[in-house]
Each structure stands twice: as structure tokens, then as C-alpha cells.
Coordinates of C-alpha atoms and ligand atoms in Angstrom, one line a residue:
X20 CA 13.5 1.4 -38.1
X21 CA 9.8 0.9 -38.0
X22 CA 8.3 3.4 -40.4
X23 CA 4.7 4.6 -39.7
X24 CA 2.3 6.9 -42.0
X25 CA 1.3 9.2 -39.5
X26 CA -0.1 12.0 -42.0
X27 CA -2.9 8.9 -42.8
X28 CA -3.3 8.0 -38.7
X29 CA -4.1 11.9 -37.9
X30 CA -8.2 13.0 -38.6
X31 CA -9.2 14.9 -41.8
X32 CA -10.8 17.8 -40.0
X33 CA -7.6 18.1 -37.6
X34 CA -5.5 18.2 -41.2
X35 CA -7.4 20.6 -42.8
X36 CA -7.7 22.6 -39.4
X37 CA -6.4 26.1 -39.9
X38 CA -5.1 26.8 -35.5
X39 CA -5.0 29.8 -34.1
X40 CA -1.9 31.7 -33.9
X41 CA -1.8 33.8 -30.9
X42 CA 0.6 36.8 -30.7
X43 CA 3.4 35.3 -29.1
X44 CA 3.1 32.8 -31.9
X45 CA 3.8 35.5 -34.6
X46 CA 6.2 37.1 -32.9
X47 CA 9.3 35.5 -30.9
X48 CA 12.1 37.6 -30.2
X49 CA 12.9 39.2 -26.9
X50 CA 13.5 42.5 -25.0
X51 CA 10.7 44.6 -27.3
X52 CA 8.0 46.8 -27.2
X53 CA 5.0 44.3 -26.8
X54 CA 2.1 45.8 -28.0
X55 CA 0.9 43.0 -29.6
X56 CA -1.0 40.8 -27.2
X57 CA -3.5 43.3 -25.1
X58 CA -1.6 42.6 -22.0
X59 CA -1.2 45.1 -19.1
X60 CA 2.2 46.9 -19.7
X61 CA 2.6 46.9 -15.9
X62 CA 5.1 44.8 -14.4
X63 CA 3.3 42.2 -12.0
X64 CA 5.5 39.5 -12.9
X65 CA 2.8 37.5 -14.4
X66 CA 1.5 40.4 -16.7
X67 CA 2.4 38.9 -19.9
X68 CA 1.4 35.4 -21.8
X69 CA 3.3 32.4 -21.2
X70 CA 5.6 31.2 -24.4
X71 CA 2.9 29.0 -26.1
X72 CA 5.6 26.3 -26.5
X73 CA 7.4 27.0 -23.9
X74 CA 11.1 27.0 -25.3
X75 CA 13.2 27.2 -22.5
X76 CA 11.6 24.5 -20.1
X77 CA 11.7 22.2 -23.5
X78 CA 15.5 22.7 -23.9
X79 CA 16.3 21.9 -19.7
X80 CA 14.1 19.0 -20.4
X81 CA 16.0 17.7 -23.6
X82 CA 19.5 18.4 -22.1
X83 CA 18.4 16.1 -19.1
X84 CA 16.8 13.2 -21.7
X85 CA 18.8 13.5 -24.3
X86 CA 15.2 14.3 -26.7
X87 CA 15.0 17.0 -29.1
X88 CA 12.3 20.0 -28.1
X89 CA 10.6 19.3 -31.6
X90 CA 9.4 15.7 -30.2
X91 CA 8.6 16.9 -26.9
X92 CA 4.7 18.2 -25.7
X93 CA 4.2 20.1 -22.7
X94 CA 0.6 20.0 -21.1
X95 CA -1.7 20.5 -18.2
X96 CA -1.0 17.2 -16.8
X97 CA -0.2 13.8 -18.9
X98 CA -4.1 13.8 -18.6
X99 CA -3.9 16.6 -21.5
X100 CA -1.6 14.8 -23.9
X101 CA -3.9 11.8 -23.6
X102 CA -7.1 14.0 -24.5
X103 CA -5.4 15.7 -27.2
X104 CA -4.1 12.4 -28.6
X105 CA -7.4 10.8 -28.9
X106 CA -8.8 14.0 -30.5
X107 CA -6.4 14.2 -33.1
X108 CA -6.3 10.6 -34.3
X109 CA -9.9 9.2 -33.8
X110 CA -12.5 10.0 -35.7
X111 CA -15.7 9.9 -33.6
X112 CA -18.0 7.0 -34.2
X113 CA -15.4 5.5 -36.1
X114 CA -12.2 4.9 -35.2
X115 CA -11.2 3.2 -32.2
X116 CA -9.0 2.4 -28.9
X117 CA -7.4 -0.5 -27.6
X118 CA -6.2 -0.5 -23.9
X119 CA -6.0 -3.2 -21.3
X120 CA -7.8 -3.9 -18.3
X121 CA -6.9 -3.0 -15.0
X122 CA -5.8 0.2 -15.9
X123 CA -5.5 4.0 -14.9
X124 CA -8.9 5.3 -15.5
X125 CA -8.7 8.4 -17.5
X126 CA -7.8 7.0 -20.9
X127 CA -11.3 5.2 -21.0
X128 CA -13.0 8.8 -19.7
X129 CA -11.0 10.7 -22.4
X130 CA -12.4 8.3 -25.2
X131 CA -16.3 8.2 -23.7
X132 CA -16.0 11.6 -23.6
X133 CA -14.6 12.2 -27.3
X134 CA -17.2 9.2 -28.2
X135 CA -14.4 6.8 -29.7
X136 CA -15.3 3.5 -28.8
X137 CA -13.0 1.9 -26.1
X138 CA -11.9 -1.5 -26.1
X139 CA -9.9 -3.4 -23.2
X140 CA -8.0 -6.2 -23.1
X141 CA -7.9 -8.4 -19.7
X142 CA -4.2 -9.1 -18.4
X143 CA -3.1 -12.2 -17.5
X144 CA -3.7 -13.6 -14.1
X145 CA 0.1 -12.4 -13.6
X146 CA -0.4 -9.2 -14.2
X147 CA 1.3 -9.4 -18.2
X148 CA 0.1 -8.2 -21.3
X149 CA -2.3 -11.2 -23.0
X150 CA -0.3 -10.4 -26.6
X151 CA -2.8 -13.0 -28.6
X152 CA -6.4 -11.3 -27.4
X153 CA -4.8 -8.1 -27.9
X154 CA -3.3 -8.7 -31.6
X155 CA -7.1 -10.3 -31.9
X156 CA -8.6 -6.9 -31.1
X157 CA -6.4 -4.7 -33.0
X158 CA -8.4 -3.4 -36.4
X159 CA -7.9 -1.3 -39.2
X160 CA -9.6 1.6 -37.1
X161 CA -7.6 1.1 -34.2
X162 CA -5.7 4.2 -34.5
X163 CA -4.2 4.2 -30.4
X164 CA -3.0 1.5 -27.9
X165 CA -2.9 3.1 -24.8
X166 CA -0.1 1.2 -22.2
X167 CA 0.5 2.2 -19.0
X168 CA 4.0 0.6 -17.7
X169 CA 4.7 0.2 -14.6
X170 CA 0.8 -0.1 -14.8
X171 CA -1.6 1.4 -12.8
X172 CA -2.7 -0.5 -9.9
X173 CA -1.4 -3.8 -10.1
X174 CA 2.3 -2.3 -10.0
X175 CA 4.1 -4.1 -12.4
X176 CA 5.9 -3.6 -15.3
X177 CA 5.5 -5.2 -18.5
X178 CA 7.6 -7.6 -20.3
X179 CA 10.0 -5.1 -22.9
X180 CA 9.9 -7.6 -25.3
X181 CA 6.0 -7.7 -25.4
X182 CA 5.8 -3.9 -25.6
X183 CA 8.6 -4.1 -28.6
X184 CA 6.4 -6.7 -30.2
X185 CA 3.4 -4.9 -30.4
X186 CA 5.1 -1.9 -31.4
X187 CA 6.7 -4.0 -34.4
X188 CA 3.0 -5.0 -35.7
X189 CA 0.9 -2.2 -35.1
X190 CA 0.4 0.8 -37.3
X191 CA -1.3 2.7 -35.0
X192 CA 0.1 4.9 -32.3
X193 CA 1.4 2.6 -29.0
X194 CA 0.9 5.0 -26.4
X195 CA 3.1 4.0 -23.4
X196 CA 2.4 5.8 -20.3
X197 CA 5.2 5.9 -17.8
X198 CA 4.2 7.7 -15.4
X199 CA 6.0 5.5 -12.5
X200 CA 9.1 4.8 -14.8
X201 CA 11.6 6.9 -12.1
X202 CA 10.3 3.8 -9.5
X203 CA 11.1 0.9 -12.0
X204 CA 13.7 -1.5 -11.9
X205 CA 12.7 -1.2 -15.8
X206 CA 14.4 1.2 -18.0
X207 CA 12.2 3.6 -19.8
X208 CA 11.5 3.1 -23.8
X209 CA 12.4 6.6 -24.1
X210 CA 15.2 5.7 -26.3
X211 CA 13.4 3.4 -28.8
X212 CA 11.6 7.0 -30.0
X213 CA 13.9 7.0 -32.9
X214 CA 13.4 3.7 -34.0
X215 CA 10.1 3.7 -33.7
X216 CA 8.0 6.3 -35.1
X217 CA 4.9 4.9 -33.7
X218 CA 5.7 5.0 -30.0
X219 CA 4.1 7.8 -27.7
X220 CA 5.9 8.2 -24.3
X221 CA 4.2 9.7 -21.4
X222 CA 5.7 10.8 -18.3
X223 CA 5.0 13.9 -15.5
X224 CA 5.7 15.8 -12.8
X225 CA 3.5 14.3 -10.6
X226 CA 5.1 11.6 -9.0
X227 CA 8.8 11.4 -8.7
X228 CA 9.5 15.2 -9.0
X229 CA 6.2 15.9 -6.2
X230 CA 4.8 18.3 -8.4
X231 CA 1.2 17.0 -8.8
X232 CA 0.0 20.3 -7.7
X233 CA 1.7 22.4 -11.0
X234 CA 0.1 20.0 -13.5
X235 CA 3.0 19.5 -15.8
X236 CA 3.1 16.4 -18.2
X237 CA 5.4 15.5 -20.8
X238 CA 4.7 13.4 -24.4
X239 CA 7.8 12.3 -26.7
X240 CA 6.8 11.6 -29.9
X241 CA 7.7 11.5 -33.7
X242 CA 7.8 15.2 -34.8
X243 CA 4.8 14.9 -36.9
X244 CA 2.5 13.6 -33.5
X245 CA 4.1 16.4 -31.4
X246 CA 3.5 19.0 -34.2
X247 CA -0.2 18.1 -34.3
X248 CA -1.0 17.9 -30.4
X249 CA 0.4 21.6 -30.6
X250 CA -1.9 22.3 -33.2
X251 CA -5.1 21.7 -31.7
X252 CA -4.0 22.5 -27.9
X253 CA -5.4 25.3 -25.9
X254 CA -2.5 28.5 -27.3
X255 CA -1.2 28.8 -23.5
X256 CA -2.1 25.1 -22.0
X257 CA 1.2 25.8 -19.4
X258 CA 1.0 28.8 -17.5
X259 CA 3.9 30.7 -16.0
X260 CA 3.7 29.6 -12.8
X261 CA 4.0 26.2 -13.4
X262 CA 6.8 27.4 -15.6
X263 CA 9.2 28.8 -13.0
X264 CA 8.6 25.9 -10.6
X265 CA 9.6 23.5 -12.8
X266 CA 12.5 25.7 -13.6
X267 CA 13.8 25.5 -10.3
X268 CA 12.8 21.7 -9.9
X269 CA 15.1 21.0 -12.5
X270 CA 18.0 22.7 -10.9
X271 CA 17.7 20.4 -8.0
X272 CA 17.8 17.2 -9.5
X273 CA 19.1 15.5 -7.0
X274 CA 16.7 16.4 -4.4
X275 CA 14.4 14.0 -6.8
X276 CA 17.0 11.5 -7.0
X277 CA 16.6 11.7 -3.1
X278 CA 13.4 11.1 -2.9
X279 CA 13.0 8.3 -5.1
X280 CA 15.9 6.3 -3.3
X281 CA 13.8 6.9 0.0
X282 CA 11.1 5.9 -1.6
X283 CA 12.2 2.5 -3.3
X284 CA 13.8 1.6 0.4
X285 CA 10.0 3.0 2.3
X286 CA 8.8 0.0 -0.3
X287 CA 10.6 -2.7 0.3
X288 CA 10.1 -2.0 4.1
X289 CA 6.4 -1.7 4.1
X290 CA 6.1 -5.1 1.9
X291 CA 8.4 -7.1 4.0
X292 CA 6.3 -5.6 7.0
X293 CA 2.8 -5.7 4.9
X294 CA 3.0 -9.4 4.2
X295 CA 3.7 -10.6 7.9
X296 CA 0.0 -10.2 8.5
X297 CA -2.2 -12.8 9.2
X298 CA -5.2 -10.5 7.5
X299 CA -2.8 -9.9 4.2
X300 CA -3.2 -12.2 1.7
X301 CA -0.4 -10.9 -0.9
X302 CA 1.5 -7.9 -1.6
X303 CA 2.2 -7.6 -5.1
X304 CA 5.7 -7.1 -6.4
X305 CA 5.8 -3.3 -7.2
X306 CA 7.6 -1.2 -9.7
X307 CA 6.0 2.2 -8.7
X308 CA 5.7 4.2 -5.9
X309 CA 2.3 2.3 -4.4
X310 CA 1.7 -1.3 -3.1
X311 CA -1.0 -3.6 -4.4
X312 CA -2.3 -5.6 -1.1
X313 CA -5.0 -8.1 -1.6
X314 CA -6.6 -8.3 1.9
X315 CA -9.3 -10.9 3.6
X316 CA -11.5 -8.4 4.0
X317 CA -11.1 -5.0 1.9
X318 CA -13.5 -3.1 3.4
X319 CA -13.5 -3.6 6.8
X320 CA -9.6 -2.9 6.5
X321 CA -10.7 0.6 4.6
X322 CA -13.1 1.7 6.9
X323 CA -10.4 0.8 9.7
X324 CA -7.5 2.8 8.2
X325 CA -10.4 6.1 7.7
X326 CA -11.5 6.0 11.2
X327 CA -7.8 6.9 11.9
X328 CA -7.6 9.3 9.0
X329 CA -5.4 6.9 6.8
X330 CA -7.1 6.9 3.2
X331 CA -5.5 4.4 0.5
X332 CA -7.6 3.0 -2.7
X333 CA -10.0 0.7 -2.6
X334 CA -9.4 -1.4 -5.7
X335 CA -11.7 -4.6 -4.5
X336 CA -13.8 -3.8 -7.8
X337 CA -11.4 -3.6 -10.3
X338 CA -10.6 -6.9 -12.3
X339 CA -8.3 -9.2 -11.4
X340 CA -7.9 -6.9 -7.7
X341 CA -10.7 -8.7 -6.0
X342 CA -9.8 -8.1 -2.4
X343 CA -7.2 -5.4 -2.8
X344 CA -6.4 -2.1 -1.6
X345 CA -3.7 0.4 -3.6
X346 CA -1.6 1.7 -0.7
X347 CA 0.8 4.8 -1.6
X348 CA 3.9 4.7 0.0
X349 CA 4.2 7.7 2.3
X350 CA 7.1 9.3 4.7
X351 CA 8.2 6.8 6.9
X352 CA 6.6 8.2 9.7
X353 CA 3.2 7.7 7.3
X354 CA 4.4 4.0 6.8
X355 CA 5.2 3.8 10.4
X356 CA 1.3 4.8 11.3
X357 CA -0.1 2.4 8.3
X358 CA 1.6 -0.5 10.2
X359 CA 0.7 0.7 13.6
X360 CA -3.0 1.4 13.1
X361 CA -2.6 -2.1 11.1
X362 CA -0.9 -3.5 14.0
X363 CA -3.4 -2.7 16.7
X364 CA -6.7 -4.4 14.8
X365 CA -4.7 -8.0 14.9
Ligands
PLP525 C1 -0.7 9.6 -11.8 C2 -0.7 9.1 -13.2 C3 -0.5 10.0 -14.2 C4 -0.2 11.4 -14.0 O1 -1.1 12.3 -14.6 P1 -0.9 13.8 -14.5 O2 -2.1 14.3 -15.3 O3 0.4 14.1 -15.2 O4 -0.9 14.3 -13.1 C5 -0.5 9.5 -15.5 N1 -0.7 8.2 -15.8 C6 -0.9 7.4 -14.8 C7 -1.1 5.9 -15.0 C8 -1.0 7.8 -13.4 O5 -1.2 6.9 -12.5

């Protein structure tokens, strides 16, 4: 069990910080007279406030991951738990975050923005953590370690024993965003939560379940990290729209299961078909629901695909992806007109 003081990682200000408490807050029982929350008493369906922690969704949520609603956030996209994260642990000016590089963009954005300095390590040229520069980096003010697994572009997921490791050493927060973990041949760290009080957990709506559009994320986390993200979150950051929808989502699991099955098969396709071209260089092994392609000539191969209203990534300027395009895998009829349009410039 690796213990970690939490109480001493969270910001003085964000301690002392007396939250709002918004009607529903005060008041949680059902089937009365709400006069309590200046609300329109008529019916519209969406008349009243959502449940600040929304309650219900938490418990379908646990009873499918088998985590307690008290170490469970709800937010406005994962993009939300990782801006609250950084506000609550990192003192401005002072503190700071460690994250790799490639990597998804928004953790560096959330810190610029908070004004926590931002450092990155460089992966391997294979794509894996680089464990010695990283332990090198890590200070006594480096109160987050933001990893994203499958990672965001290169595709791949990192070694377990790695992520264990620095979750062993570091008594900061390990942040591990898993935002492609339903496309991974690598089981989620979901279930190291209770042996590790220092691990964070991301994961969303957006990908597997197609939801992107609702803006649902989900953080696991110690009691005491989930308890203070509530604390300083807008009172009703998930509206009741997004509420229902994910209701009935979650009654149709297997339509998810589905669609992740035809996903993993599009994938394999497309690769085996991506890497008989002359013009492709490399397809990257991929854990997640997009391809990595290093191409002879990224833009030209860009421009190409948007002339024909195909748009994928180009990730030519991002470390280590010199030459490459991030492709999405799509229906297969949208694979099928990737590989035509691809087809017709050989
Ligand atoms: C797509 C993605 C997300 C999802 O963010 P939401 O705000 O939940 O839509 C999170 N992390 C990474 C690395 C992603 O690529």
C-alpha cells in the first residue's frame, strides 16, 4: 500500500477555502416542495438544477467499475478534471508539472493558463517512458505527473511496470489519463486505486461510448483528491442533459462493446492496407482508436486527403512524429474512401 500525504500536496488557499453550497447541496431528499433554489416551479423538464454530484449516474458508473461514488469525479469533459487538478495542487509560480513529450495538448494549456510551470520529458525513440530523465526532473515542488496511456498520438501504451514504478517513488499525484483504455490490449490501472493513494485515473465519454458531444469525463481518485476537485468545481459542472444521455448509454452497454470490436477489426485492416504503400513509411503499432502513419511527404498527403474532404491530424511537428499524420479510424466505408482517395495518387 503506497501511503501518500495528500492534505500536504493540496494548496493552502484551496484548504482554507470555504465553497459554496448551493441549495441542492443543503438539501437532498426527494418528492418536496422546492422552494429553495429560485427555479421556475413549472414543469419543462429541465426546470430544476441538476444534482451537484450527480448521485445516481455515480452509482451506474460504480456498479459497472466496481469503484465507490466517493472516489469518483464527474466533469465537463476529462478536460475539467485536469484543470481542476492543477488548480487545487499547484501553487502558482511555485509548484510544478512533470509530463512527457509527445503528448495530448491540453495538460500543458491547463498549466500556462494556471501559470504552473510545465516541464516535459522526451519519450524514447520507441515510443516508452525515459524512467531515468524523468526521475531526474521530479522535485520537491512537483506536485502532478500527468500520463496519458495509450498516449496521445504515438498510440502506444506504456510499459505497466514503468507506470507502477513511478508511482512507487513519487509523492506527488501520477495522473494517468486513459482516455483510449476501451481500445488497449492493456488493462486499465483502475484497480491499483486502492493500493495506491497517489494514482489519478482519467477516462470519458468521448471515445469508446461516442459521446464527445455531451462532455462527460470521469476521475478515480483517493477520497481526499475527489473530495477537493468537488470543492472548488463549478456547483452544477454536469447539466441534465448530459445526465439522461448517459443514463441511457449505460443501459446499452453492449452497443459500446459493439463498437469497439468494429473498431479494433477497422484497425487492424487499415494498417495492414496503410503500410502496403510505397509513400507510407511506417504505421505505428496502435493501442487506441487512431493510427500513427509517418509518410514521405506529410503535407502534400494532407492537402491531398482535404481536396477530397478527408481531414486527419497533421502531426509532422510534434517530436519524435516528423513526417506523420494521426489518422482516426472511421466506419468502414470512411476507411474504405481513406484507401481509395490514397489509392488513386500512387
Ligand atoms: C480525447 C482525449 C480526452 C478526452 O477529453 P474529454 O474532455 O473527456 O472529451 C482526454 N485525454 C486525451 C489524451 C484525449 O486524447
Amino acid at each position: 500500500m503506497k501511503r501518500t500525504d495528500i492534505d500536504k500536496l493540496i494548496r493552502e488557499n484551496i484548504k482554507k477555502l470555504n465553497p459554496y453550497s448551493s441549495a441542492r447541496n443543503e438539501y437532498t431528499g426527494i418528492d418536496a416542495v422546492l422552494l429553495d433554489a429560485n427555479e421556475n416551479p413549472n414543469n419543462t423538464l429541465y426546470n430544476r438544477y441538476p444534482d451537484p454530484l450527480q448521485w445516481k449516474v455515480k452509482q451506474r458508473i460504480s456498479e459497472m467499475k466496481g469503484i465507490s461514488p466517493e472516489m469518483m469525479f464527474l466533469g465537463n469533459g476529462s478536460d475539467e478534471a485536469i484543470d481542476l487538478l492543477i488548480r487545487a495542487f499547484c501553487h502558482p509560480g511555485k509548484d510544478n508539472i512533470l509530463s512527457i513529450d509527445p503528448t495530448y495538448g491540453m495538460y500543458k494549456v491547463c498549466a500556462d493558463i494556471n501559470e504552473v510551470e510545465y516541464n516535459q520529458i522526451l519519450l524514447r525513440e520507441d515510443f516508452q517512458l525515459n524512467m531515468e530523465m524523468l526521475f531526474q526532473k521530479i522535485s520537491k515542488d512537483t506536485k502532478l505527473l500527468f500520463l496519458c496511456s495509450p498516449n496521445n498520438p504515438t498510440s502506444n501504451s506504456f510499459n505497466t511496470n514503468d507506470i507502477l514504478e513511478l508511482l512507487n517513488k513519487f509523492d506527488g499525484l501520477l495522473v494517468l489519463d486513459e482516455a483510449y483504455i476501451d481500445f488497449s490490449a492493456q488493462e486499465s490501472l483502475l484497480k491499483k486505486l486502492n493500493e495506491y493513494e497517489n494514482l489519478v485515473v482519467l477516462q470519458t465519454f468521448s471515445k469508446a461510448w461516442g459521446l464527445a458531444g455531451i462532455r462527460l469525463g470521469m476521475c478515480f481518485a483517493d477520497r481526499r483528491v475527489i473530495s477537493v476537485m468537488n470543492k472548488i468545481k463549478f456547483p452544477y459542472n454536469v447539466n441534465n442533459l448530459t445526465l439522461k444521455i448517459v443514463s441511457e448509454a449505460l443501459g446499452n452497454v453492449e452497443l459500446k462493446n459493439k463498437w469497439i470490436e468494429e473498431i479494433l477489426s477497422e484497425r487492424e485492416r487499415l494498417s495492414a492496407e496503410l503500410v502496403k504503400f510505397h509513400s507510407i513509411q511506417n504505421v505505428y503499432p496502435s493501442d487506441a482508436n487512431f493510427l500513427l502513419v509517418k509518410v514521405d511527404s506529410p503535407h502534400l498527403v494532407y492537402n491531398l486527403l482535404v481536396n477530397k474532404k478527408i481531414i486527419v491530424r497533421d502531426r509532422s511537428k510534434v517530436s519524435l512524429c516528423e513526417g506523420c499524420l494521426r489518422i482516426t479510424i472511421g466506419t468502414k466505408a470512411e476507411n474504405d474512401l481513406l484507401l481509395k482517395t490514397l489509392e488513386e495518387k500512387k
